[in-house]
Short mmCIF file of C-alpha atoms and ligand atoms in Angstrom, two decimals:
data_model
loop_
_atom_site.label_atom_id
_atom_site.label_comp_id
_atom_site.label_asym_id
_atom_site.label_seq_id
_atom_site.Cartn_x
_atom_site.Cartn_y
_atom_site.Cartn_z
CA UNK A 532 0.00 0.00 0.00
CA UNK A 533 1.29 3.47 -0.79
CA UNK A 534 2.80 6.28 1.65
CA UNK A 535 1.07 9.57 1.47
CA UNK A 536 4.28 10.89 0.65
CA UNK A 537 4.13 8.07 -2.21
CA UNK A 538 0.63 9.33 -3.48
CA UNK A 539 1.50 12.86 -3.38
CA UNK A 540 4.55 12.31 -5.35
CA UNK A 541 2.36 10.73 -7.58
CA UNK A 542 -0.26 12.87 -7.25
CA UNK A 543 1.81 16.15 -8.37
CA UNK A 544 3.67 14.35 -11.04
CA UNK A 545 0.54 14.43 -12.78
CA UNK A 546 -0.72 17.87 -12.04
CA UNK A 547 0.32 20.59 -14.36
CA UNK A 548 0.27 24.18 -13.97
CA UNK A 549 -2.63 25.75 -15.30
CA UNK A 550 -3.55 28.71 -17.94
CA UNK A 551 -3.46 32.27 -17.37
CA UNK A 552 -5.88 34.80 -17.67
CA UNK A 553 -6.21 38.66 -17.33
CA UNK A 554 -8.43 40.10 -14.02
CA UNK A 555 -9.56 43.68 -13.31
CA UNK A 556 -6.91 45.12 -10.16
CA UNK A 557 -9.46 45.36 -8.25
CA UNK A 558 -11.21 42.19 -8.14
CA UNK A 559 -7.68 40.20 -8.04
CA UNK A 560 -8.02 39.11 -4.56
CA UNK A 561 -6.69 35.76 -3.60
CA UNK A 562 -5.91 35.15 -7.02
CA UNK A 563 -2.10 33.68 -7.89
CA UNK A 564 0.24 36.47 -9.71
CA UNK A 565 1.07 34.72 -13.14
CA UNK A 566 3.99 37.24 -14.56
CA UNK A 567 6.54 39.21 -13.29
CA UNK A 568 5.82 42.56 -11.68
CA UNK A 569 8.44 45.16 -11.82
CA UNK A 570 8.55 48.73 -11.24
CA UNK A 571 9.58 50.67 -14.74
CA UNK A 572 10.66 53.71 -12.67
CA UNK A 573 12.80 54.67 -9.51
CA UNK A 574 10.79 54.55 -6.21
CA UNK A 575 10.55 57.61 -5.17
CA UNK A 576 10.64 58.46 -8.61
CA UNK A 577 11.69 61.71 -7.51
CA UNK A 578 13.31 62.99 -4.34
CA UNK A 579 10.54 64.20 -1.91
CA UNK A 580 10.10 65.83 1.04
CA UNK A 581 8.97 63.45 4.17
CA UNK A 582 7.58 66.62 6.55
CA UNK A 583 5.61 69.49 6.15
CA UNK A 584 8.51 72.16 6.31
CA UNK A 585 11.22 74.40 4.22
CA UNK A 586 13.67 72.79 1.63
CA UNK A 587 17.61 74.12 2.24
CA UNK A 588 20.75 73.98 2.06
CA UNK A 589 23.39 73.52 4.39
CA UNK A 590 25.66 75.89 3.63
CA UNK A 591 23.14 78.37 5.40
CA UNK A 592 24.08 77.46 8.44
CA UNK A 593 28.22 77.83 8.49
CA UNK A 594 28.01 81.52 8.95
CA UNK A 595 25.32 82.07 11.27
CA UNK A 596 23.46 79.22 13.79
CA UNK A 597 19.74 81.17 13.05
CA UNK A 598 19.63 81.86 9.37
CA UNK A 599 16.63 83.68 8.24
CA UNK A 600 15.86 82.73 5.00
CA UNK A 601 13.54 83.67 2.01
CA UNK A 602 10.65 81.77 0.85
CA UNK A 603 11.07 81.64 -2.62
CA UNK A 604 7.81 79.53 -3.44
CA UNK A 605 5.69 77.02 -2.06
CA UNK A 606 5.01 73.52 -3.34
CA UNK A 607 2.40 71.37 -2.40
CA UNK A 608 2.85 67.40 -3.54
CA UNK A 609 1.60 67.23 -6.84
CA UNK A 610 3.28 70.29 -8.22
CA UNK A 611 6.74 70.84 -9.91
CA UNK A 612 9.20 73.17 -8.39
CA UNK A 613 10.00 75.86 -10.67
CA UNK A 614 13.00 77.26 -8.95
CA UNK A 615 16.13 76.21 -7.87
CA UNK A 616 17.45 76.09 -4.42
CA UNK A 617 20.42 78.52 -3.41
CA UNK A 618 22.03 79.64 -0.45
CA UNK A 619 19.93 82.74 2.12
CA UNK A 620 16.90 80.66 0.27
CA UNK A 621 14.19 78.07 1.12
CA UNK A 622 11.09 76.76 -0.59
CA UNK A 623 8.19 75.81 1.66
CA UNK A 624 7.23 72.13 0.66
CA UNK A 625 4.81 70.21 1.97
CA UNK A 626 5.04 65.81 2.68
CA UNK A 627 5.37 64.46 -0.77
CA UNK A 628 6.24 67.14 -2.60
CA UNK A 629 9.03 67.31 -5.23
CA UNK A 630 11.61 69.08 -4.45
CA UNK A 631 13.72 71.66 -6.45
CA UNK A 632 17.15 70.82 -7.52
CA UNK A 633 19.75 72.10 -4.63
CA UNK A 634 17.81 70.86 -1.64
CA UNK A 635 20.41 69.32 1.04
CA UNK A 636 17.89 68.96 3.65
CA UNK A 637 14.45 69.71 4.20
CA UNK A 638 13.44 71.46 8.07
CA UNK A 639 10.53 70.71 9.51
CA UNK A 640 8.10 72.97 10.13
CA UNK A 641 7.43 72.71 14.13
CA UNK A 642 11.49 73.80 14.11
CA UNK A 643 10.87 77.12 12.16
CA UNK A 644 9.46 80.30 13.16
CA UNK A 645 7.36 82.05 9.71
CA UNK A 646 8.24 86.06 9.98
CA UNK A 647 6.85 88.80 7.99
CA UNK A 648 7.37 89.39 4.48
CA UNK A 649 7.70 85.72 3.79
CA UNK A 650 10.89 84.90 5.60
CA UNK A 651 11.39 82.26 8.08
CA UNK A 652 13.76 82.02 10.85
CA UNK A 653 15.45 78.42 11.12
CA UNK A 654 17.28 76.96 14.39
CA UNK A 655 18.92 74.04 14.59
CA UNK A 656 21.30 72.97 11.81
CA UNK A 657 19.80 70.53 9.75
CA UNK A 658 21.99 66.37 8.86
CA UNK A 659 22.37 66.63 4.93
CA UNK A 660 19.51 64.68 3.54
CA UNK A 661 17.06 64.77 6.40
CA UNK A 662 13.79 64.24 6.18
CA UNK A 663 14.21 63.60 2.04
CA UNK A 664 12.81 60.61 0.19
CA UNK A 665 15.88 60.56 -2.36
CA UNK A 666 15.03 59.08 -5.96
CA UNK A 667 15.65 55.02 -6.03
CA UNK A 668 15.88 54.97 -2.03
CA UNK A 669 13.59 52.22 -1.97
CA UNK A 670 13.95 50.31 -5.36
CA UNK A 671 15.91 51.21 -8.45
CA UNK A 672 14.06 51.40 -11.88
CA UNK A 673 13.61 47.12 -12.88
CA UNK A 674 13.49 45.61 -9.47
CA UNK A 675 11.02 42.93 -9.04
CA UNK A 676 8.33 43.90 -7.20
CA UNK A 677 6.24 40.69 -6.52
CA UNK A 678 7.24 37.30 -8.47
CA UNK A 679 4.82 34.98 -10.15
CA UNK A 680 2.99 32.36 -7.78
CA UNK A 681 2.87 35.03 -5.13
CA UNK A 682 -1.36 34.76 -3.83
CA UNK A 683 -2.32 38.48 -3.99
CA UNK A 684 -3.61 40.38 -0.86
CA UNK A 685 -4.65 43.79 -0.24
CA UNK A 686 -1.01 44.45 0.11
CA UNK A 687 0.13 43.60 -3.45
CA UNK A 688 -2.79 44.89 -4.77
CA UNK A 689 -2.01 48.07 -3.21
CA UNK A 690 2.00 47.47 -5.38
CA UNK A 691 0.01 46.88 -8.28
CA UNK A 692 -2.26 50.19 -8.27
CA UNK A 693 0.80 52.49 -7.43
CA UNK A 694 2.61 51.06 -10.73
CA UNK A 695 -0.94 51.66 -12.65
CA UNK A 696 -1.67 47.98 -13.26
CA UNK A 697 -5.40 48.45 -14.15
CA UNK A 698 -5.27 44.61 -15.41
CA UNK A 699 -2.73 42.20 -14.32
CA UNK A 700 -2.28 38.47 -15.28
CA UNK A 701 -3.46 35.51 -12.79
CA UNK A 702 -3.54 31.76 -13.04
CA UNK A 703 -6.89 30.85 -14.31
CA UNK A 704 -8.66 28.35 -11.04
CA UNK A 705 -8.99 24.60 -12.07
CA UNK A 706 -12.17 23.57 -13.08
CA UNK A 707 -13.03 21.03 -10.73
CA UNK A 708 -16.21 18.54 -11.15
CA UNK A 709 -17.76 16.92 -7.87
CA UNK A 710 -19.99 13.82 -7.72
CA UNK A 711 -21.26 11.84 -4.99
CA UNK A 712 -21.84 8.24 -5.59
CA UNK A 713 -24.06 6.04 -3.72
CA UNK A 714 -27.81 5.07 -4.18
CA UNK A 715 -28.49 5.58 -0.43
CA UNK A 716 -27.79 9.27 -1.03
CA UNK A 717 -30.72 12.53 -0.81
CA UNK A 718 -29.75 15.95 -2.17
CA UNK A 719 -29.90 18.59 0.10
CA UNK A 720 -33.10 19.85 1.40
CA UNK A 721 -34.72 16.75 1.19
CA UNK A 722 -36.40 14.78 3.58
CA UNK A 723 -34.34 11.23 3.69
CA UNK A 724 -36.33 8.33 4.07
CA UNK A 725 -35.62 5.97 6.89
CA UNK A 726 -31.48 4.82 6.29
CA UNK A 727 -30.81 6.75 3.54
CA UNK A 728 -28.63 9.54 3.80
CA UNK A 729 -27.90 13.15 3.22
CA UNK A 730 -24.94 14.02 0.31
CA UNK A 731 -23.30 16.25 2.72
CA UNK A 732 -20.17 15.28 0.81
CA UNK A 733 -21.22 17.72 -2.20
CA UNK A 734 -21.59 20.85 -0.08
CA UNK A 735 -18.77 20.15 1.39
CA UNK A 736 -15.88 19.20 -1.32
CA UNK A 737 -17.68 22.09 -3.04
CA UNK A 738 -16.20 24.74 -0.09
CA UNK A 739 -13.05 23.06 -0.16
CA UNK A 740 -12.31 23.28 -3.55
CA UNK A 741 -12.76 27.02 -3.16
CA UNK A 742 -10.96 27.09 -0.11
CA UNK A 743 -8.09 25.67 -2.38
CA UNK A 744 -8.89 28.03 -5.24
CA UNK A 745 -10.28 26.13 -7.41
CA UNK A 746 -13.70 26.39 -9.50
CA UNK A 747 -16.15 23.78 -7.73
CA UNK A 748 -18.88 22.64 -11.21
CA UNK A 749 -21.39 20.34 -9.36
CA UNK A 750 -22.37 17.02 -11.01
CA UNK A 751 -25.12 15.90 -8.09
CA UNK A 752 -25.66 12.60 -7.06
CA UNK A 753 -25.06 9.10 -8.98
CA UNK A 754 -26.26 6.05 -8.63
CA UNK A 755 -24.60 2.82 -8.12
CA UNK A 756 -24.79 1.89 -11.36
CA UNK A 757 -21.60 1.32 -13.46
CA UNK A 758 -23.83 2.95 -16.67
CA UNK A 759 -25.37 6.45 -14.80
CA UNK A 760 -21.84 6.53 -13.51
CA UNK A 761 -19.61 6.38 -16.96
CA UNK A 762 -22.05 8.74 -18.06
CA UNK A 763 -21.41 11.10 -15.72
CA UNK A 764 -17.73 10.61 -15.72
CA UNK A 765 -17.86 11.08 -19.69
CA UNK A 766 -19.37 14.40 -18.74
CA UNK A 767 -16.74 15.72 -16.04
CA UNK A 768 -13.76 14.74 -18.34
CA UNK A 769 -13.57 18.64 -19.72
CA UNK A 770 -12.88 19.49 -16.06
CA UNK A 771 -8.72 20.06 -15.18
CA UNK A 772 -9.83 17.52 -11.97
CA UNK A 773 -12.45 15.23 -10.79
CA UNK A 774 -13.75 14.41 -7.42
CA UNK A 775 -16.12 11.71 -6.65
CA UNK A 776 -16.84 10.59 -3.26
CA UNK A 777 -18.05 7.28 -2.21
CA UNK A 778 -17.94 4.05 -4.12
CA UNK A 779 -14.09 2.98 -3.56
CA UNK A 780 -13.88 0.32 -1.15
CA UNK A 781 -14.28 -3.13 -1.82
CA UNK A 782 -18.08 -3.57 -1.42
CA UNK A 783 -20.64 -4.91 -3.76
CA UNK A 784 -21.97 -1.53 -5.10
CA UNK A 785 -17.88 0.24 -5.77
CA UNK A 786 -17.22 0.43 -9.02
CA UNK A 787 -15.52 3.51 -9.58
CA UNK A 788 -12.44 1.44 -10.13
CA UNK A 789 -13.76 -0.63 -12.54
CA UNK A 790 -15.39 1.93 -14.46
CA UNK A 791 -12.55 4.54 -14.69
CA UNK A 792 -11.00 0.51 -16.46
CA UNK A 793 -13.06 0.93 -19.03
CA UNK A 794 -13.05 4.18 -19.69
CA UNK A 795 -9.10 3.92 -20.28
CA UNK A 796 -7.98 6.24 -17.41
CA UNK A 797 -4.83 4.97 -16.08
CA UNK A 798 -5.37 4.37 -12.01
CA UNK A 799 -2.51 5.55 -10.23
CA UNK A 800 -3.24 4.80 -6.64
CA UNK A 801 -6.29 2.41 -5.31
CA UNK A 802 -4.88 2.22 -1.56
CA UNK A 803 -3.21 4.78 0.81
CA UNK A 804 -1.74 3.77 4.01
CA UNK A 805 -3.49 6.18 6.66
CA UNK A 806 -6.47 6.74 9.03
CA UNK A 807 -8.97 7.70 8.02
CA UNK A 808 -9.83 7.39 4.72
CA UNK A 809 -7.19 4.09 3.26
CA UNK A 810 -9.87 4.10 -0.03
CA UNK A 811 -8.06 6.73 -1.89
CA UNK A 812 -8.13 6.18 -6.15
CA UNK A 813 -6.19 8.41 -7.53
CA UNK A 814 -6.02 7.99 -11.67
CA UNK A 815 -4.51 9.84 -14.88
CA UNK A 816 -7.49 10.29 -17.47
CA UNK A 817 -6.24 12.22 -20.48
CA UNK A 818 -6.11 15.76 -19.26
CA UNK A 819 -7.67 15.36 -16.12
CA UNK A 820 -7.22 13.99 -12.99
CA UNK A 821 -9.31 11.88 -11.45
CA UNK A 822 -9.96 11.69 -7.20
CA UNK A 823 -12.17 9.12 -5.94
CA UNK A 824 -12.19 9.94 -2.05
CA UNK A 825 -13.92 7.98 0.07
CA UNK A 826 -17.40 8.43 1.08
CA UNK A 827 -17.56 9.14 4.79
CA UNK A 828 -17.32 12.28 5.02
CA UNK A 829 -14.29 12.89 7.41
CA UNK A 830 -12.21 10.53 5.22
CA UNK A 831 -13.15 12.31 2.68
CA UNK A 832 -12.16 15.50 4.17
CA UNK A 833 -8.63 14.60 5.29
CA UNK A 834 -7.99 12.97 1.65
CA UNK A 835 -8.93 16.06 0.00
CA UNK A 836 -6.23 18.10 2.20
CA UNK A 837 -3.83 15.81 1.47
CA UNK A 838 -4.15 15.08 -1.96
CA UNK A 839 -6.21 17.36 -3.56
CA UNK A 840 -5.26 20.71 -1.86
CA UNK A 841 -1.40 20.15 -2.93
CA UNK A 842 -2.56 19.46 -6.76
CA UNK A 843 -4.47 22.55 -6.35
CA UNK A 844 -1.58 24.62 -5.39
CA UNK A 845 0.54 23.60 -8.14
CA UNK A 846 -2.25 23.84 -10.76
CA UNK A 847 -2.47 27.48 -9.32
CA UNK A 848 0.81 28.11 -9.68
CA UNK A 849 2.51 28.08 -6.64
CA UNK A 850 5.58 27.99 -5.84
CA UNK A 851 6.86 24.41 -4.53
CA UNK A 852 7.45 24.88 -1.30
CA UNK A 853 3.49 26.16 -1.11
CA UNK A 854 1.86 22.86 -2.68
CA UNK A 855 1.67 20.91 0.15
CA UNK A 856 0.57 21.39 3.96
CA UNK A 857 2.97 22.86 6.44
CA UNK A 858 4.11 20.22 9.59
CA UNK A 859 5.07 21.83 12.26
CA UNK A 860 6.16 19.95 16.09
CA UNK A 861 3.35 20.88 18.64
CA UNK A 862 2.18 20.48 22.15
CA UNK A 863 -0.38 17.72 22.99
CA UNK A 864 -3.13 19.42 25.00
CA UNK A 865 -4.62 15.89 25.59
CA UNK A 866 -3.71 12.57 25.47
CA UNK A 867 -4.30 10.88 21.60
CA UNK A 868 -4.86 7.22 21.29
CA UNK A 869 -4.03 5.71 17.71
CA UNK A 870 -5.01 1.90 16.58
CA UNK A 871 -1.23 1.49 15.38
CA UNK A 872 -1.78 -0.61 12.65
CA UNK A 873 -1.44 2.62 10.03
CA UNK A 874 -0.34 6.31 10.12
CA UNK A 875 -3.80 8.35 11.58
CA UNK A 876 -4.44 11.57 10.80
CA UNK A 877 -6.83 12.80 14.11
CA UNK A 878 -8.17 15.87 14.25
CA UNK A 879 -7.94 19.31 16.69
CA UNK A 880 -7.30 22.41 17.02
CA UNK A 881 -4.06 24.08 16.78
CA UNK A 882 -3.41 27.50 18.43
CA UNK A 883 0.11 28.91 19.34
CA UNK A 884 2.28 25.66 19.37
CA UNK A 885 -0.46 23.90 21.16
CA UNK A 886 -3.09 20.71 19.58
CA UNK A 887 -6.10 20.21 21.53
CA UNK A 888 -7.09 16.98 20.12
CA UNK A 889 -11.29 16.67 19.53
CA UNK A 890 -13.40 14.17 21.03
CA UNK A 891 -14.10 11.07 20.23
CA UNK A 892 -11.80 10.29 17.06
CA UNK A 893 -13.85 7.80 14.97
CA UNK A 894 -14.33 8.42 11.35
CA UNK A 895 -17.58 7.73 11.55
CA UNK A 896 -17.65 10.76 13.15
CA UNK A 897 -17.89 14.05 11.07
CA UNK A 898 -20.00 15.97 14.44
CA UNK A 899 -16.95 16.79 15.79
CA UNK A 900 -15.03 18.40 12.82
CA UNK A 901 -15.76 21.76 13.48
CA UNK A 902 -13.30 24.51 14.05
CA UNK A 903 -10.39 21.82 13.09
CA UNK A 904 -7.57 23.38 11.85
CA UNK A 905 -4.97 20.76 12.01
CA UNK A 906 -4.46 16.99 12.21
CA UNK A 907 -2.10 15.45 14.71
CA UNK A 908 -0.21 12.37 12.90
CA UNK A 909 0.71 9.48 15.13
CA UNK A 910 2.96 6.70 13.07
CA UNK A 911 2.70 3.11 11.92
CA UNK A 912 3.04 1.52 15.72
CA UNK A 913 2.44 4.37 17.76
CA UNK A 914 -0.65 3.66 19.97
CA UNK A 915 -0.27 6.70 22.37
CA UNK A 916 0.87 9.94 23.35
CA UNK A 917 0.36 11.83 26.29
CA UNK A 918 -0.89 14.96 27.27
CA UNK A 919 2.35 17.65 27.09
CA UNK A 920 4.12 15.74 24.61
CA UNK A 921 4.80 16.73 21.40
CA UNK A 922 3.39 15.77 18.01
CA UNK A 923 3.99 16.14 14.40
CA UNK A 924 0.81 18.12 12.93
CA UNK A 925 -0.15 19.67 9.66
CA UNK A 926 -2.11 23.12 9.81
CA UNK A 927 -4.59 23.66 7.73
CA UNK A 928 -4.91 27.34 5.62
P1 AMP B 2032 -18.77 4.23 0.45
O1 AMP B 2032 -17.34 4.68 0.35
O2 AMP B 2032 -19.54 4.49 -0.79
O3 AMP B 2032 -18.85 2.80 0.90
O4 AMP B 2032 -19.41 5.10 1.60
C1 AMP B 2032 -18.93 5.02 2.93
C2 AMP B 2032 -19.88 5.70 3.87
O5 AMP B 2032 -19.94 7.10 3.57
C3 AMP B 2032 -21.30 5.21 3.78
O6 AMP B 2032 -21.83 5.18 5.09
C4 AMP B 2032 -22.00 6.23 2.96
O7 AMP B 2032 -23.36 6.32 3.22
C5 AMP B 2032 -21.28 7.49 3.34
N1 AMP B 2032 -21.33 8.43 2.24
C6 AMP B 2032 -21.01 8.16 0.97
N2 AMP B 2032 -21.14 9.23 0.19
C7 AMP B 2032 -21.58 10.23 1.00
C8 AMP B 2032 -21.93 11.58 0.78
N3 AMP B 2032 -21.85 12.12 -0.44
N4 AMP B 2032 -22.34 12.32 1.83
C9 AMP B 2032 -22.41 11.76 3.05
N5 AMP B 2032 -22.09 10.49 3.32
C10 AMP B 2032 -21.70 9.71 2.32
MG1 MG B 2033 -21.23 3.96 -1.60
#
């Protein structure tokens, strides 16, 4: 039976990075950067003043401590000076502006005393170059700004607007189709009839693909029939991935194996060795691939963060380092009780180097998955550990 490391290998070997499309600046939130975004000037691309005050220059000050000096025009940021700076002068500029050729320092205002017939008296000496933004301080004309694969926030979209990017270039989301299999299944909404059972699955693999970036098209529910379900999965094949749930194990009424045969799709993976969710089918299907998670819900759940999520991030165009989870060492905050026989993924909450574990951990048991954010792994063999010891966990985003 396969690792997970072994299916994810797998798993990404098969995944390639998707298309690109062009987005509005403003509605480029959470999308992944797809070129190169550098800044064609200087930042500043001018020196500027960084106070309300009076540009100089120094030389004012060798002969007498107090100059008084004349104002020989003001300018506000978003004007051009028009003259330039010379000694028993100053120009009053205010934060931002440009300033004219000759400054050497620019005084602040509060240090100044403004006397008739627009002179102003000055103190303190100024440092050369205080309180100026010089030209290329921060970045010289051609620096990278923000590399591909970087997930844009209100921060880079902020970069973006101040080098006039009205439209800027983003990884187009996977199309992902979702089916549940199963003839004990009810759509949402309805009233199941004694032992039949609500597709929670679909609602659910529907927020996670989002939550991964991805496009969620819903497919509904299929029956357990190897013809409705071909169908179905002749339909999905224009999607970049497809998730069905249910329909995996070994029982009577699983043929998602069998049918993804016969359709020619090349099955990659029919086994991974964890808890929950060891029904994982992973296959290669021309230019899709092809999940089959299993059908309990929390199974499904952890498969999809471990398999799907990392394909998602690569499809998206993220960097390598990004595609799958990130482990981290934390403290047990109660004791966690494993079978042993395979790796188990059990689920809690991680907060500040600390995993409160929750409940009872049965996969049976999806009432207790809310406000997980991590799963605790306990190895092949390990059948305990105690409260205060620590524990390999991946976070969830
Ligand atoms: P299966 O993998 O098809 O044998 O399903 C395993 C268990 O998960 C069964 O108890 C199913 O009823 C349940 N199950 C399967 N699909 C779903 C679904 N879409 N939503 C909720 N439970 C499901
Ligand atoms: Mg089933």
């Amino acid at each position: 039976m396969l690792t997970v490391e072994e299916v994810q290998r797998l798993v990404l070997a098969q995944v390639q990075v998707g298309s690109v499309e062009s987005v509005a600046v403003e509605l480029s939130l959470g999308r992944v950067l797809a070129q190169v975004v550098s800044t064609p000037q200087d930042i500043p691309a001018w020196a500027n003043s960084a106070m309300d005050g009076y540009a100089v220059v120094c030389s004012d000050w060798t002969t007498d401590p107090e100059p008084v000096l004349v104002v020989v025009e003001e300018v506000p940021a978003g004007k051009v000076p028009r003259r330039v700076l010379t000694p028993g002068h100053c120009t009053r500029v205010l934060t931002g502006a440009m300033l004219p050729t000759g400054t050497e320092a620019v005084v602040m205002q509060e240090r100044t005393e403004e006397l008739a017939d627009g002179r102003v008296k000055f103190r303190y000496p100024p440092q050369r170059g205080q309180f100026i933004r010089q030209q290329g301080e921060f970045r010289w004309a051609g620096a990278v700004l923000i590399a591909p694969g970087t997930p844009l926030t209100p921060a880079e979209i902020g970069i973006l607007a101040s080098l006039n990017y009205a439209q800027v270039q983003v990884q187009r989301p996977p199309l992902v189709a979702i089916l549940s299999t199963g003839d004990e299944l009810v759509p949402l909404g309805q009233t199941p009839a004694l032992g039949q059972v609500l597709d929670s699955n679909q609602p659910m693999l529907t927020a996670l693909v989002r939550a991964g970036g991805g496009t969620p098209w819903n497919l509904g529910i299929v029956p357990d029939d190897p013809v409705a379900l071909a169908e179905v999965l002749t339909r999905a094949k224009t999607a970049d991935f497809i998730l069905s749930s249910g329909g995996v194990s070994v029982g009577t009424y699983d043929y998602v194996e069998r049918v993804l045969d016969e359709l020619g799709a090349q099955v990659l993976v029919r086994q991974m060795n964890l808890k929950p969710g060891k029904p994982l089918t992973f296959a290669h299907w021309e230019q899709a691939c092809y999940w089959g998670l299993p059908g309990n819900p929390v199974s499904a759940f952890v498969g999809f963060w471990l398999t799907v999520y990392p394909a998602l991030r690569k499809a998206l165009g993220y960097s390598e380092q990004d595609w799958l989870l990130p482990e981290e060492q934390a403290v047990l905050m109660g004791p966690l009780k494993a079978g042993g026989d395979r790796r188990h993924y059990l689920r809690g909450r991680l907060h500040q180097g600390q995993f409160q574990p929750f409940g009872v951990d049965n996969s049976a048991n999806f009432a207790n998955l809310s406000g997980v954010n991590a799963f605790a792994i306990l190895e092949q063999g390990q059948t305990l550990v105690q409260t205060g010891d620590s524990v390999r966990v991946v976070a969830l985003p």
